[in-house]
mmCIF file of C-alpha atoms in Angstrom:
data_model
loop_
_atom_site.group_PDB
_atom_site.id
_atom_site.type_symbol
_atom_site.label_atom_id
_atom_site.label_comp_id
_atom_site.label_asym_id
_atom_site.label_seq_id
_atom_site.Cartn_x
_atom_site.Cartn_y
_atom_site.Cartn_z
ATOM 1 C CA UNK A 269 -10.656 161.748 99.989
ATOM 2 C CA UNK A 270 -11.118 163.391 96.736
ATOM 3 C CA UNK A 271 -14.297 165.937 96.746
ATOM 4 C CA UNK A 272 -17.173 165.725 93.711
ATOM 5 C CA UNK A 273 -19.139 168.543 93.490
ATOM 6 C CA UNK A 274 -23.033 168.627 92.589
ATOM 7 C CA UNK A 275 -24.852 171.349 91.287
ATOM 8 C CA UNK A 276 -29.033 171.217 91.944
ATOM 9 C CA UNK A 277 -30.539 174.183 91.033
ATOM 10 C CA UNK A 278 -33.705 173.242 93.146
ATOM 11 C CA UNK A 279 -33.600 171.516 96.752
ATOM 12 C CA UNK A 280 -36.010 168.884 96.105
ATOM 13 C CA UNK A 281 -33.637 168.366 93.235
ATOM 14 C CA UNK A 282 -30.707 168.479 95.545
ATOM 15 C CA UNK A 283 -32.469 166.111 98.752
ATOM 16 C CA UNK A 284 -32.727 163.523 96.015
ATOM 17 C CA UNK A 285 -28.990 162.924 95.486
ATOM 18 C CA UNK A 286 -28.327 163.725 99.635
ATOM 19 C CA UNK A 287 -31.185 161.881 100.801
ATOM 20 C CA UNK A 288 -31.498 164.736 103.270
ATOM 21 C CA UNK A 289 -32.869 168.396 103.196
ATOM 22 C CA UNK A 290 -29.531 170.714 101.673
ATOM 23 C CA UNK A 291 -29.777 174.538 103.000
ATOM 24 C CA UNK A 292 -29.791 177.003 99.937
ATOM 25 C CA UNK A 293 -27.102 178.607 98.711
ATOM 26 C CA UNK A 294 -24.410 176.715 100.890
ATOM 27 C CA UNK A 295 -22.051 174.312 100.590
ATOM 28 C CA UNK A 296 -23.249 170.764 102.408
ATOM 29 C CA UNK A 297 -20.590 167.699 102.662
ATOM 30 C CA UNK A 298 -22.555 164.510 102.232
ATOM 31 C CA UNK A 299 -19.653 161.463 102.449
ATOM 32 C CA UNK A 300 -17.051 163.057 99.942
ATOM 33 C CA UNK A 301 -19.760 164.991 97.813
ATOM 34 C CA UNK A 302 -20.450 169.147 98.186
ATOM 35 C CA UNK A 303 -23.887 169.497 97.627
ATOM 36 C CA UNK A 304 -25.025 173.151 96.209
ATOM 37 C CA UNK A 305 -28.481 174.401 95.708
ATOM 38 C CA UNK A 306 -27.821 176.896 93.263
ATOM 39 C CA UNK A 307 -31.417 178.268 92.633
ATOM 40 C CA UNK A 308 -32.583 178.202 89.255
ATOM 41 C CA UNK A 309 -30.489 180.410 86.038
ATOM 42 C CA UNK A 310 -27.030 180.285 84.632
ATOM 43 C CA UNK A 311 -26.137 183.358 86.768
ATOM 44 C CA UNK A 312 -26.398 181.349 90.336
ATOM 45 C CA UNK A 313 -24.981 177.892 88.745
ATOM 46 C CA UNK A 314 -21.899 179.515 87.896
ATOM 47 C CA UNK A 315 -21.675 181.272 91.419
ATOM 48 C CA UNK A 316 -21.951 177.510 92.925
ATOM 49 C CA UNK A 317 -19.826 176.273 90.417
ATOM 50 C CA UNK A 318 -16.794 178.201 91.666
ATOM 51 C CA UNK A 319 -17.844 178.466 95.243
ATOM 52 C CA UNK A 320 -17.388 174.300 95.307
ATOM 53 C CA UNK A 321 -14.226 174.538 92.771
ATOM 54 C CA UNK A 322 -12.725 176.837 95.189
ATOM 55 C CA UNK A 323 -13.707 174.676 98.446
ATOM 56 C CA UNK A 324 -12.287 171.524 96.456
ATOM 57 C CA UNK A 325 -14.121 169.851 94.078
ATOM 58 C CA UNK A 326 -12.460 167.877 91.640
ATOM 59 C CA UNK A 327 -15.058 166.642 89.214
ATOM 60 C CA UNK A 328 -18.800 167.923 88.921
ATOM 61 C CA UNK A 329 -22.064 166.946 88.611
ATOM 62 C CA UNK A 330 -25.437 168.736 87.026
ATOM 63 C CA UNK A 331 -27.693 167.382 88.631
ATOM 64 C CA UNK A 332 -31.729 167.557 88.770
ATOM 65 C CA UNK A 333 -34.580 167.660 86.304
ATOM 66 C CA UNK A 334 -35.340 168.909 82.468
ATOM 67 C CA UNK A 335 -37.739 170.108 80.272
ATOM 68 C CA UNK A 336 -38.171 168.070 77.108
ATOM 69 C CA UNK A 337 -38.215 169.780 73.881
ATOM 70 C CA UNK A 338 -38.538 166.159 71.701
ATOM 71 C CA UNK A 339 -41.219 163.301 71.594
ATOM 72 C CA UNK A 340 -37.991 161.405 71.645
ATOM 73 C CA UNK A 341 -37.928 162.744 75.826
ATOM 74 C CA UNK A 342 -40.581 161.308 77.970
ATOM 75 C CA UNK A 343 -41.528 162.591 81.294
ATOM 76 C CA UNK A 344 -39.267 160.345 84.147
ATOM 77 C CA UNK A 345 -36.346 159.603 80.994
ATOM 78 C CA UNK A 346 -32.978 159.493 82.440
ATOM 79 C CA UNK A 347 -31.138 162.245 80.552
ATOM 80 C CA UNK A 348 -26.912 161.617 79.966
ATOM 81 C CA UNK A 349 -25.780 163.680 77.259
ATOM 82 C CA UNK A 350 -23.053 163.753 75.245
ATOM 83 C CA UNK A 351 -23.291 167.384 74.484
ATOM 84 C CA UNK A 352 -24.708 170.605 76.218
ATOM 85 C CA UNK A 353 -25.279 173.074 73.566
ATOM 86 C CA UNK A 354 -25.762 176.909 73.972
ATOM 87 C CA UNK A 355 -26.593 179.530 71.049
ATOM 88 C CA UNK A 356 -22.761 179.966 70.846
ATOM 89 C CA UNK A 357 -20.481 176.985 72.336
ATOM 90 C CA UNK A 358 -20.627 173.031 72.816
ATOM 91 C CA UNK A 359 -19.430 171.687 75.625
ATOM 92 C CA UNK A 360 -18.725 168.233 76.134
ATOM 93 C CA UNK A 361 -18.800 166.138 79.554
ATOM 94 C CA UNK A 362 -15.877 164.458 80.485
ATOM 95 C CA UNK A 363 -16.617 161.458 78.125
ATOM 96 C CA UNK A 364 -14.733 158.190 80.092
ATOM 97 C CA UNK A 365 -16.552 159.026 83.209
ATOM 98 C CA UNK A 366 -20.091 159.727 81.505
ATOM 99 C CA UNK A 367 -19.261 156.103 79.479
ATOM 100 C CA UNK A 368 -18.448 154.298 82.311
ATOM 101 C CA UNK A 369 -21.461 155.368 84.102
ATOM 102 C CA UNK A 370 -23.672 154.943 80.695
ATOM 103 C CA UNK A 371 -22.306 151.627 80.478
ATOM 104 C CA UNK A 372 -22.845 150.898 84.301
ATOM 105 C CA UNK A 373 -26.622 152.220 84.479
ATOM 106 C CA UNK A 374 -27.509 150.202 80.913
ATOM 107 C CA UNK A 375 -25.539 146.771 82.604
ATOM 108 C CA UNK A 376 -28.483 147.360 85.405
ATOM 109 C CA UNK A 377 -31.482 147.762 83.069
ATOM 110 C CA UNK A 378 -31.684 151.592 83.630
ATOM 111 C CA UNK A 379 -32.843 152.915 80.731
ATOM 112 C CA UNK A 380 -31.248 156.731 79.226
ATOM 113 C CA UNK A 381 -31.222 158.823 76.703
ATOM 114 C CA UNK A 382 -27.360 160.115 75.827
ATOM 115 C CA UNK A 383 -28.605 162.838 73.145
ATOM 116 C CA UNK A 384 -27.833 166.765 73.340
ATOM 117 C CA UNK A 385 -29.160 169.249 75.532
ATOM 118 C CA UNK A 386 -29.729 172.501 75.444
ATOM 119 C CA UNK A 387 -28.751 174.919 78.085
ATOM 120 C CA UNK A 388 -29.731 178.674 78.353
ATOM 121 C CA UNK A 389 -30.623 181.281 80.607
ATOM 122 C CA UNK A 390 -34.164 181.759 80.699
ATOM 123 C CA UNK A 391 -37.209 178.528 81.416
ATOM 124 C CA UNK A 392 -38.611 177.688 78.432
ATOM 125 C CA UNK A 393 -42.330 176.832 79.206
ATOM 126 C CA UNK A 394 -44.764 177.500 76.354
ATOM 127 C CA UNK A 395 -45.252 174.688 73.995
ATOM 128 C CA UNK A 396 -44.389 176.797 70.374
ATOM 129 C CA UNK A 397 -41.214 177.768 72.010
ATOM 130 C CA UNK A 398 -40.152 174.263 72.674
ATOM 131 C CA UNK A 399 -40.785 172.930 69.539
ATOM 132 C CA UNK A 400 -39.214 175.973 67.833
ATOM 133 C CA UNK A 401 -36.101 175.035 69.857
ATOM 134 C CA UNK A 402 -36.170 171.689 69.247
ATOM 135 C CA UNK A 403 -36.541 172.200 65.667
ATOM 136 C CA UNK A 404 -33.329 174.958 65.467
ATOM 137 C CA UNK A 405 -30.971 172.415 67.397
ATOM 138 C CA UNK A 406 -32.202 169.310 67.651
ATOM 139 C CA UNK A 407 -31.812 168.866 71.607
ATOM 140 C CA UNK A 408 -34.158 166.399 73.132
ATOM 141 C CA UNK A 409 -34.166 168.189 76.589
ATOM 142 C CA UNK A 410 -33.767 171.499 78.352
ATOM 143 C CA UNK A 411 -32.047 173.291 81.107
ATOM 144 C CA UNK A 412 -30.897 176.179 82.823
ATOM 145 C CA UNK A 413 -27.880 175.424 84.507
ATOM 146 C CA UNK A 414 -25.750 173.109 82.719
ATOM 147 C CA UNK A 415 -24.036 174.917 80.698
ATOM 148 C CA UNK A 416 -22.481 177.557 83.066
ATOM 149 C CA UNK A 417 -21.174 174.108 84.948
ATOM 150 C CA UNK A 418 -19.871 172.933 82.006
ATOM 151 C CA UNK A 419 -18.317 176.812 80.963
ATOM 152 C CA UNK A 420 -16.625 177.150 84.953
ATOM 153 C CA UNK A 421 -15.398 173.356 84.447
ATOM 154 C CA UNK A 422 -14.027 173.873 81.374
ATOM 155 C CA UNK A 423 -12.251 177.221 82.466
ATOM 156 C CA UNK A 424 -10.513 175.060 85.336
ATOM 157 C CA UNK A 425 -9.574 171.957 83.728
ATOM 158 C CA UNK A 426 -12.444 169.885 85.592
ATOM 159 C CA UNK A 427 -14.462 167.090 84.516
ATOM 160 C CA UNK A 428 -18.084 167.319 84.639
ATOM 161 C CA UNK A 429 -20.910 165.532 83.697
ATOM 162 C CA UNK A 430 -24.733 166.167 83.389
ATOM 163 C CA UNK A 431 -27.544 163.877 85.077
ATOM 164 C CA UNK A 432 -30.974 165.226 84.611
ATOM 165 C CA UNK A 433 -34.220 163.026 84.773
ATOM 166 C CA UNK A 434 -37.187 165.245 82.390
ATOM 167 C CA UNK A 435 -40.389 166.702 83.913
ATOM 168 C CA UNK A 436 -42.611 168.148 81.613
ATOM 169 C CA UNK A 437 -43.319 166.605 78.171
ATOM 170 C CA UNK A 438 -42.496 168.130 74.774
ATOM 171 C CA UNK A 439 -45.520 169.461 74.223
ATOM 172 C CA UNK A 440 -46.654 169.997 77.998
ATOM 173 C CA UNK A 441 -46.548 174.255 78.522
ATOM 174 C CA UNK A 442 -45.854 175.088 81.899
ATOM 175 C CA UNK A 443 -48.644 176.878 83.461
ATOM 176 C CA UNK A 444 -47.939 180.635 85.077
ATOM 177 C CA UNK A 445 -48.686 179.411 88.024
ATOM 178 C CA UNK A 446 -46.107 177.046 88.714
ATOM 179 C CA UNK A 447 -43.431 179.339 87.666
ATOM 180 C CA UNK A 448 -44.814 182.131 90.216
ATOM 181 C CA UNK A 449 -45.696 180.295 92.612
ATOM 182 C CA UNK A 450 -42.251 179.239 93.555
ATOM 183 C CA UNK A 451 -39.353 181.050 94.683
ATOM 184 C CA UNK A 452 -35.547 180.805 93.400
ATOM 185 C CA UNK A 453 -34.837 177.458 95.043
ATOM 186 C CA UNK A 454 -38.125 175.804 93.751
ATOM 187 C CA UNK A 455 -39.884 176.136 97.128
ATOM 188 C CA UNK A 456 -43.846 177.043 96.724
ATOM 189 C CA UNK A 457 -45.088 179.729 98.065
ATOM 190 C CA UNK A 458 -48.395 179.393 99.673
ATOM 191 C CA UNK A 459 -49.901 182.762 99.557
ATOM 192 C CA UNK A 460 -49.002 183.397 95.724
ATOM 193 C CA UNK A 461 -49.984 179.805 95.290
ATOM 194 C CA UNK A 462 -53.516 180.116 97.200
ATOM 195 C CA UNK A 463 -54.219 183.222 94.947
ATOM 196 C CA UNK A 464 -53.135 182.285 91.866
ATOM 197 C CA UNK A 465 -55.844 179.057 92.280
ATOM 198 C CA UNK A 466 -58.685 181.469 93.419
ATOM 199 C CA UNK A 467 -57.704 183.393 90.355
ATOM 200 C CA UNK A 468 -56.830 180.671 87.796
ATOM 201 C CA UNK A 469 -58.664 177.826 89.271
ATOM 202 C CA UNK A 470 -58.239 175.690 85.839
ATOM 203 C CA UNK A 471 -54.779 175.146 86.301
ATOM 204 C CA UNK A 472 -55.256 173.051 88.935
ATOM 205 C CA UNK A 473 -55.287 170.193 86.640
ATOM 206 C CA UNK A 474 -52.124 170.767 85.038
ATOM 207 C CA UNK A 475 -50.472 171.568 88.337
ATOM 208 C CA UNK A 476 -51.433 168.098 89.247
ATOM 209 C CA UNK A 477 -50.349 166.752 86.275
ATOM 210 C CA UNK A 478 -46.954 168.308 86.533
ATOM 211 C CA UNK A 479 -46.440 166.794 90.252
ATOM 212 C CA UNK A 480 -46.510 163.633 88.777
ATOM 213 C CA UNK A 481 -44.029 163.999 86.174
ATOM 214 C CA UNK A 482 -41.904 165.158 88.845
ATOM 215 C CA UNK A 483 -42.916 161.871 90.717
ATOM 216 C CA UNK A 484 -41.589 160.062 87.918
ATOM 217 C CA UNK A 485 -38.257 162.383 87.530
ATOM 218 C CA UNK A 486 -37.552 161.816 91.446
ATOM 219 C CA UNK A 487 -37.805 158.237 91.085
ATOM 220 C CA UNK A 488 -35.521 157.754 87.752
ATOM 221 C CA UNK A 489 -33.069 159.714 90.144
ATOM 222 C CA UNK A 490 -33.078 157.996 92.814
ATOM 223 C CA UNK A 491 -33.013 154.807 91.379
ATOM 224 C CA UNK A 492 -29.556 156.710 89.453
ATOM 225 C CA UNK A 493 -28.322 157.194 93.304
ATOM 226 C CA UNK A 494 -29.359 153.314 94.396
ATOM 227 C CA UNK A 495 -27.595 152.201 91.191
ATOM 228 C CA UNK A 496 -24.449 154.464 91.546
ATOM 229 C CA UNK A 497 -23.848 155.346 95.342
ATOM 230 C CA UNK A 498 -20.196 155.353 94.296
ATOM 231 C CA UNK A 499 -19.776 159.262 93.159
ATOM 232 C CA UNK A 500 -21.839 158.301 90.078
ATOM 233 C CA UNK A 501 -19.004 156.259 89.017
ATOM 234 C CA UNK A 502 -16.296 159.098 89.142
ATOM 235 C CA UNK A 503 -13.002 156.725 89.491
ATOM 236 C CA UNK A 504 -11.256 158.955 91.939
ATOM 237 C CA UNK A 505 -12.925 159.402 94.693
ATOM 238 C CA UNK A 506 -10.761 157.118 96.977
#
């Protein structure tokens, strides 16, 4: 049975395609898939990119959430690009396997967006930055992961493709909180998270607010999973 290999940077990312919890930083076999929670950055994608091309994997899959950086990309939009761009390369996903499962989530009234994203190596979280991004390159969303997948894949001859659901809104800035409050793998951490609401009380709000744009990311990906239990469409998986 041929093995496809997915790429979460986060495990809540990563229990959403499994339907079970995924240990960090190890290769899980779910059916014919190898599940790898990365942790967050370019750095530890590429590690599990070639730890999973190197155990089998045939065909990959980025997999989890984005940040938009257009009004075009709503919290809980399906994201399928065409293109992951980086300051200094395009890469393109394997383009009859991303149209056949375009054409197979549209045929079941799952709605997507198929423009460009940006990938690069650092979160972008402050609401000038994102709209200075989006107005340099024109990406509606924005990742941190993708495009190390798509460099490894496209050093081995293997077909990838990108599935990302967005979080936070275009002009939604991340507070500090969230981002230190969690560790590598996405996993909060309750002292630093205790603190940092004694200290900074007020973003309690938008930490609420950005637990239910995840909400709404989780459930646009699962329905992707319900939709697609097939390999997400990949033809050879038999």
């Amino acid at each position: 049975m041929s093995k496809i290999g997915i790429i979460a940077a986060m495990s809540s990312e990563a229990r959403l395609f499994a339907g079970q919890r995924i240990k960090n930083a190890h290769i899980t076999q779910v059916q014919n898939h190898l599940i790898y929670v990365s942790g967050m950055g370019d750095e530890k994608a590429e590690v599990a990119t070639r730890k999973l091309i190197e155990q089998g994997a045939i065909a990959l899959i980025s997999w989890g959430t984005a940040g938009s950086l257009s009004p075009s990309a709503t919290p809980g939009d399906l994201l399928l690009p065409e293109t992951v761009i980086t300051p200094d390369t395009t890469y393109r996903p394997d383009q009859s396997w991303r149209e056949r499962l375009e054409k197979h989530l549209i045929d079941h009234q799952q709605p997507l967006n198929s423009a460009a994203i940006l990938s690069g190596s650092g979160m972008v979280d402050h609401q000038k930055e994102k709209a200075e991004l989006f107005q340099q390159t024109h990406c509606v969303a924005v990742d941190m992961e993708s495009a190390a997948i798509a460099r490894v894949a496209s050093e081995f001859g293997i077909p990838f493709i990108v599935v990302r659901a967005v979080v936070d809104a275009h002009d939604q800035a991340i507070p500090d909180l969230a981002t230190n409050a969690i560790n590598a793998f996405g996993e909060v951490r309750a002292v630093q998270l205790s603190k940092g609401l004694i200290s900074q009380p007020a973003s309690l709000r938008d930490l609420i607010k950005l637990g239910r744009h995840f909400e709404l990311a989780s459930k646009t990906l699962k329905n992707v999973i319900q939709l697609c239990p097939e390999s997400l469409c990949f033809p050879a998986t038999e």
